[in-house]
CSV table of C-alpha atoms in Angstrom, one decimal:
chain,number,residue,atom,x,y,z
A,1,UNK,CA,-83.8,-14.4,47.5
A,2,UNK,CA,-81.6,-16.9,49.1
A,3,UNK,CA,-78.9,-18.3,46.9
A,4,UNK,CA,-77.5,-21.6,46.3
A,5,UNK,CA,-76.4,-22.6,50.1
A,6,UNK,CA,-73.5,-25.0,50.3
A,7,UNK,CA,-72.0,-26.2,53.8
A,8,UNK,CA,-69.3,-26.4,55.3
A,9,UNK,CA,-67.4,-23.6,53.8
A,10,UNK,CA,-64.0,-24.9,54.5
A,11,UNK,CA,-63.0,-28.5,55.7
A,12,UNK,CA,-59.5,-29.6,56.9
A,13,UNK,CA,-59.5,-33.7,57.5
A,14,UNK,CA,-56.6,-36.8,57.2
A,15,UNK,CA,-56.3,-38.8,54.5
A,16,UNK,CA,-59.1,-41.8,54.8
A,17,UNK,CA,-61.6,-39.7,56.6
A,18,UNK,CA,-65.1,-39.7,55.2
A,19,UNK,CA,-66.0,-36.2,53.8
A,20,UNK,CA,-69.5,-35.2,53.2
A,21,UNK,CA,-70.4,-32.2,51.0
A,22,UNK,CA,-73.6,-30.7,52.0
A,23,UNK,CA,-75.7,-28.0,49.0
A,24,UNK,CA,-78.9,-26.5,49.2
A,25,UNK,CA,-80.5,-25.4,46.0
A,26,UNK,CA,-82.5,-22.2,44.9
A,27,UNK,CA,-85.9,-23.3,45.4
A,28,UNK,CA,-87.6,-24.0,42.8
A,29,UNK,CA,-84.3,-25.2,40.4
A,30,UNK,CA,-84.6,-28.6,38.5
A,31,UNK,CA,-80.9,-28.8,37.7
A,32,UNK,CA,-78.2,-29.2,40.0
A,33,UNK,CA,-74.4,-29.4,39.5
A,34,UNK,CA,-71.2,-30.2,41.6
A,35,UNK,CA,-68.1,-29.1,40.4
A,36,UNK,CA,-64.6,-29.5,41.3
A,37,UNK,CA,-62.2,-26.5,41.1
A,38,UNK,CA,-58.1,-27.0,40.7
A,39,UNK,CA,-55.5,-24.6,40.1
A,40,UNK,CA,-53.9,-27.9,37.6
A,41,UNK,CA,-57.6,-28.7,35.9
A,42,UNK,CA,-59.8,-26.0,36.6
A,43,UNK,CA,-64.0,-25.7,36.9
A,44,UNK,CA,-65.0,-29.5,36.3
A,45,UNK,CA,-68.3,-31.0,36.2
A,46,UNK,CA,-68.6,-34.1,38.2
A,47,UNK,CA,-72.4,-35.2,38.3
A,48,UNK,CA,-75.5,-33.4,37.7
A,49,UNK,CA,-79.1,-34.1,38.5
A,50,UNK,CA,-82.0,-33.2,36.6
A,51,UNK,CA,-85.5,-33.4,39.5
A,52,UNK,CA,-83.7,-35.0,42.0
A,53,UNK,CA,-82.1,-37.8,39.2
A,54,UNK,CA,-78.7,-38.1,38.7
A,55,UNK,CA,-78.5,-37.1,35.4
A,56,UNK,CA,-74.4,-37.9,34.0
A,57,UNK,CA,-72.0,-39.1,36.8
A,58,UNK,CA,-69.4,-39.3,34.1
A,59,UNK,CA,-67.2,-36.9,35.6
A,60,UNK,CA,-67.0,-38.1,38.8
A,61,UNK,CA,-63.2,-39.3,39.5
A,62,UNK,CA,-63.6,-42.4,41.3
A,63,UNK,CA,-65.7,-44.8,43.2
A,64,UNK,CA,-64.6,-43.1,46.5
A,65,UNK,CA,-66.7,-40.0,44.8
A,66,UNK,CA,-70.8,-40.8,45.1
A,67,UNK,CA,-73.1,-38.0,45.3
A,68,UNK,CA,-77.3,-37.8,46.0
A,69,UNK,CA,-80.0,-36.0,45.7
A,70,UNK,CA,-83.0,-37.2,47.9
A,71,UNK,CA,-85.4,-34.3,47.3
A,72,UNK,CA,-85.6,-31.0,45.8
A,73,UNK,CA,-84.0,-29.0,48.3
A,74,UNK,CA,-81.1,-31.1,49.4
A,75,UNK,CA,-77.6,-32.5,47.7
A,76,UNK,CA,-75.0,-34.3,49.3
A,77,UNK,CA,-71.2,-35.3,47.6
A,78,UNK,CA,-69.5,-37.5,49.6
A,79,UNK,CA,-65.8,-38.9,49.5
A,80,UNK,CA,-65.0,-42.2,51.1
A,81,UNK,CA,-62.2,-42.2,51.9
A,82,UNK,CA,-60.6,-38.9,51.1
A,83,UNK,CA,-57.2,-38.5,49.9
A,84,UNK,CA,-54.5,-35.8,49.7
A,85,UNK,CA,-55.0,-35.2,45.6
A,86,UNK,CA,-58.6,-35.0,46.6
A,87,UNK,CA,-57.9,-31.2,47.9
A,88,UNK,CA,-59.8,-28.5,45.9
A,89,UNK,CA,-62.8,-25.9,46.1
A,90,UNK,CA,-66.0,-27.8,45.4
A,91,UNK,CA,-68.9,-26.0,43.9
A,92,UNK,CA,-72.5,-26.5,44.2
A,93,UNK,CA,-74.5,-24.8,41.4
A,94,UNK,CA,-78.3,-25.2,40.7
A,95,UNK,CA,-80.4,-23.6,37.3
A,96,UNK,CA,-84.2,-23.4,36.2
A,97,UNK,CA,-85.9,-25.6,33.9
A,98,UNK,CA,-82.7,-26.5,31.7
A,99,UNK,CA,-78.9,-25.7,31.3
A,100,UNK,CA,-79.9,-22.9,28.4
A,101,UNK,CA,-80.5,-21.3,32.1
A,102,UNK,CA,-77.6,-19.6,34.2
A,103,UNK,CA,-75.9,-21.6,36.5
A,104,UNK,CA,-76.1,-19.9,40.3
A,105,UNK,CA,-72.9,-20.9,42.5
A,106,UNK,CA,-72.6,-21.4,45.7
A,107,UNK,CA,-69.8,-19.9,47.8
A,108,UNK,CA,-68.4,-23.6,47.6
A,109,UNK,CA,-66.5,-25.4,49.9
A,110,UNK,CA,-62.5,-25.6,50.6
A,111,UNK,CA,-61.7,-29.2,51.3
A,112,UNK,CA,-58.1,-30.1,52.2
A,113,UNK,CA,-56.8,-33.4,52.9
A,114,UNK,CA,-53.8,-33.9,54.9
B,1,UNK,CA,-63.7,-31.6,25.7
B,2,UNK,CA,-62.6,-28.4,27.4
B,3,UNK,CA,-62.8,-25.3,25.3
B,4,UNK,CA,-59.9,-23.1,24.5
B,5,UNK,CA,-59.7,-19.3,26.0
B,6,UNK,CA,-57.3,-17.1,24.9
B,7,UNK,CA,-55.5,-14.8,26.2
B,8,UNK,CA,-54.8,-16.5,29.4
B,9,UNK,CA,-54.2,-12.6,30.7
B,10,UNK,CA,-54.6,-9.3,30.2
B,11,UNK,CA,-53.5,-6.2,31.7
B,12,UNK,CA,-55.7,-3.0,31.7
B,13,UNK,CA,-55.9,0.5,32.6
B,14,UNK,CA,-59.4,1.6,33.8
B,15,UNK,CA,-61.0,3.3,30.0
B,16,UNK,CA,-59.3,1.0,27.8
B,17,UNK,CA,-61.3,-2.3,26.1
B,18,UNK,CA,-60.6,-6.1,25.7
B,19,UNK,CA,-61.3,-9.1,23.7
B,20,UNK,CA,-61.8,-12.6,25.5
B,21,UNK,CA,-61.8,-15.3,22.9
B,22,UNK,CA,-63.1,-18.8,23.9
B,23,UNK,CA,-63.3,-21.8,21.0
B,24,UNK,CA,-64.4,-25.5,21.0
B,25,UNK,CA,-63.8,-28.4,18.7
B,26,UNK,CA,-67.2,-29.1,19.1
B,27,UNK,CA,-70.8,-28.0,17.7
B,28,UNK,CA,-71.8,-26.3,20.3
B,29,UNK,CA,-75.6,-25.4,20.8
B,30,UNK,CA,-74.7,-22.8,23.9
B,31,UNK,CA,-71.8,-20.6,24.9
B,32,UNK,CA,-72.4,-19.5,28.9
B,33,UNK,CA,-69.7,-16.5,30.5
B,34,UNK,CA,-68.9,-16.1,34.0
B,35,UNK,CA,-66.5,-14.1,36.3
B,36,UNK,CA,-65.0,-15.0,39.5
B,37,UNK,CA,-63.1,-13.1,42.0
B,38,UNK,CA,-60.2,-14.5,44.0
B,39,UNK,CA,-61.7,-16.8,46.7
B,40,UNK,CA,-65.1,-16.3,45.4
B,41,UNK,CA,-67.9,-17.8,43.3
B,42,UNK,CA,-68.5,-17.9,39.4
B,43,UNK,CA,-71.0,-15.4,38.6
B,44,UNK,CA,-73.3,-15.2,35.7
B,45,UNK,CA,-72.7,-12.5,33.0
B,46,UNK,CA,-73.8,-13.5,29.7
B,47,UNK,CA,-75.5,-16.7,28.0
B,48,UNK,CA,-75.1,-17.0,24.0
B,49,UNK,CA,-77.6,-20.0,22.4
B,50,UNK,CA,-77.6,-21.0,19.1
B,51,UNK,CA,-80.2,-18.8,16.9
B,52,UNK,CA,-78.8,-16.0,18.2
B,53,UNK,CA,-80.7,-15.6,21.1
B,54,UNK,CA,-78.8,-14.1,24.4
B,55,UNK,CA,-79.5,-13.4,28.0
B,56,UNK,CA,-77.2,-11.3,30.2
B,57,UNK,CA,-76.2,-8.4,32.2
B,58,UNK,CA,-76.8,-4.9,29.7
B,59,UNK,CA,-73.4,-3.3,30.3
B,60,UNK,CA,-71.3,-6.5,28.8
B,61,UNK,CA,-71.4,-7.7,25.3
B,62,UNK,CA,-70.7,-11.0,23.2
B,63,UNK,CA,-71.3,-12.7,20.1
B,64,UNK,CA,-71.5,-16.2,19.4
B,65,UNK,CA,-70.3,-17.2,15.8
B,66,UNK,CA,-71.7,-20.8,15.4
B,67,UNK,CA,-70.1,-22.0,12.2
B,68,UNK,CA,-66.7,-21.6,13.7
B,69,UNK,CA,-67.7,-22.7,17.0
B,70,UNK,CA,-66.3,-19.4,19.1
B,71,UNK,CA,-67.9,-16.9,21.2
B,72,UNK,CA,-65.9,-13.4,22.2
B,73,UNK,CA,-66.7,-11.6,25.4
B,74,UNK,CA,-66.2,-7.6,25.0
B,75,UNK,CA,-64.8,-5.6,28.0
B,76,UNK,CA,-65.7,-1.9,27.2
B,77,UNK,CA,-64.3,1.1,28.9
B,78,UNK,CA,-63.2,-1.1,31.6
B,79,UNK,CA,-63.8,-0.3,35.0
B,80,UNK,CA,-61.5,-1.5,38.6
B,81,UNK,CA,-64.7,-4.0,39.1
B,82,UNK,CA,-63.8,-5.6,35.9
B,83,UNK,CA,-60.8,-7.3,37.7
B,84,UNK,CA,-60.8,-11.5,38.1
B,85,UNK,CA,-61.0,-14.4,35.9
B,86,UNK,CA,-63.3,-15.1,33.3
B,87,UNK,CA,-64.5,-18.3,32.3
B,88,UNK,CA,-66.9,-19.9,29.2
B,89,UNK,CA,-68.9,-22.8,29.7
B,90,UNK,CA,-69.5,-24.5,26.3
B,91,UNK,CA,-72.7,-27.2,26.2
B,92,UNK,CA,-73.3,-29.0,23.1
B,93,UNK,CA,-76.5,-30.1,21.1
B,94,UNK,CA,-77.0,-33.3,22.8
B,95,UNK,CA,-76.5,-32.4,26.4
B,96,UNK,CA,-76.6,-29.8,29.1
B,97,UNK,CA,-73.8,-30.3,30.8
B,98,UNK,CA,-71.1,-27.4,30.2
B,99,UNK,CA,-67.1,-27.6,29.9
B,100,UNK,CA,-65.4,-25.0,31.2
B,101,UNK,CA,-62.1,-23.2,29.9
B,102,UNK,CA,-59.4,-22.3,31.5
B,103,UNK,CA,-59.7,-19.1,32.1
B,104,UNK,CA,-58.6,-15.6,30.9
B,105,UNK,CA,-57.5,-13.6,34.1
B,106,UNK,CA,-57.8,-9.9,33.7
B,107,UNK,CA,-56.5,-7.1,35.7
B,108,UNK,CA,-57.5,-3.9,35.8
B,109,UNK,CA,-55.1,-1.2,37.2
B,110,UNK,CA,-56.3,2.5,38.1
């Protein structure tokens, strides 16, 4: 079975570039998650949807942050526009029916701002 | 509010056995565990819910003590494999979402 697919796996941009974060979910999943990963703040949750609506966006760090989900089988997380502090591993993970399910990770994807 | 692992590392020879301790201030309604290798994804080990009721991988163990709000994940006759950094994932009674701890790195040496 095909996991959680996330793309691109690494992205190098300058500071005020639009950055789009691109996650494919295990099919059939109802519950999707982005997370943010720092060496300084570690595995945090930023939005999650529950069927394609977003869910709680109260992790999300700014208004430059906005994330979608316009079907089943398709998530993006842009940033508009990126900055430097904005650097980190982002992580798409997706679960069945409800979070008393396991979270599957994708292989996420290594932003850096310059 | 994050949850609070402890140790934050541990050192091991391949045989010998840890404890990884994770609390929360909160009531917590599910306690999830994951490991991730360097430059790699969390993976699923072990799900605790409230009740008692678990799901997970047979060869790792954990309990879940509700009143006190803590969950400890056992590391038994630890094997090279065992290496990385292992993280809970509290979620409380009224939502899904889960906090994460910091982490409890643990290295395994032959």
């Amino acid at each position: 079975d095909a996991g959680v697919i996330q793309s691109p796996r690494h992205e190098v941009t300058e500071m005020g570039q639009e950055v789009t974060l691109r996650c494919k979910p295990i099919s059939g999943h109802d519950y999707l998650f982005w997370y943010r990963q720092t060496m300084m703040r570690g595995l945090e949750l930023l939005i999650y949807f529950n069927n394609n609506v977003p869910i709680d966006d109260s992790g999300m760090p700014e208004d430059r942050f906005s994330a979608k989900m316009p079907n089943a089988s398709f998530s993006t997380l842009k940033i508009q526009p990126s900055e430097p502090r904005d650097s980190a591993v982002y992580f798409c993970a997706s679960s069945l029916w409800d979070a008393r399910e396991p979270q599957h990770f994708g292989d996420g994807t290594r932003l850096s701002i310059l | 509010q994050q949850p609070v692992q402890s140790p934050q590392a541990v050192i091991l020879r391949e045989g010998e056995d840890a404890v990884i301790n994770c609390s929360s201030s909160k009531a917590l309604y599910s306690v999830h565990w994951y490991r991730q290798k360097h430059g790699e994804a969390p993976v699923f080990l072990m799900i605790l819910l409230k009740g008692g009721e678990q799901k997970g991988h047979d060869k790792i163990s954990a309990s879940f003590n509700e009143k006190k709000q803590q969950s400890s994940l056992y590391l038994t006759a630890s094997q090279l494999s065992y290496s990385g950094t292992y993280f809970c994932g509290t979620g409380s009674t009224n939502d899904y979402k889960l906090s994460f701890g910091a982490g409890t790195t643990v290295t395994v040496r032959a």
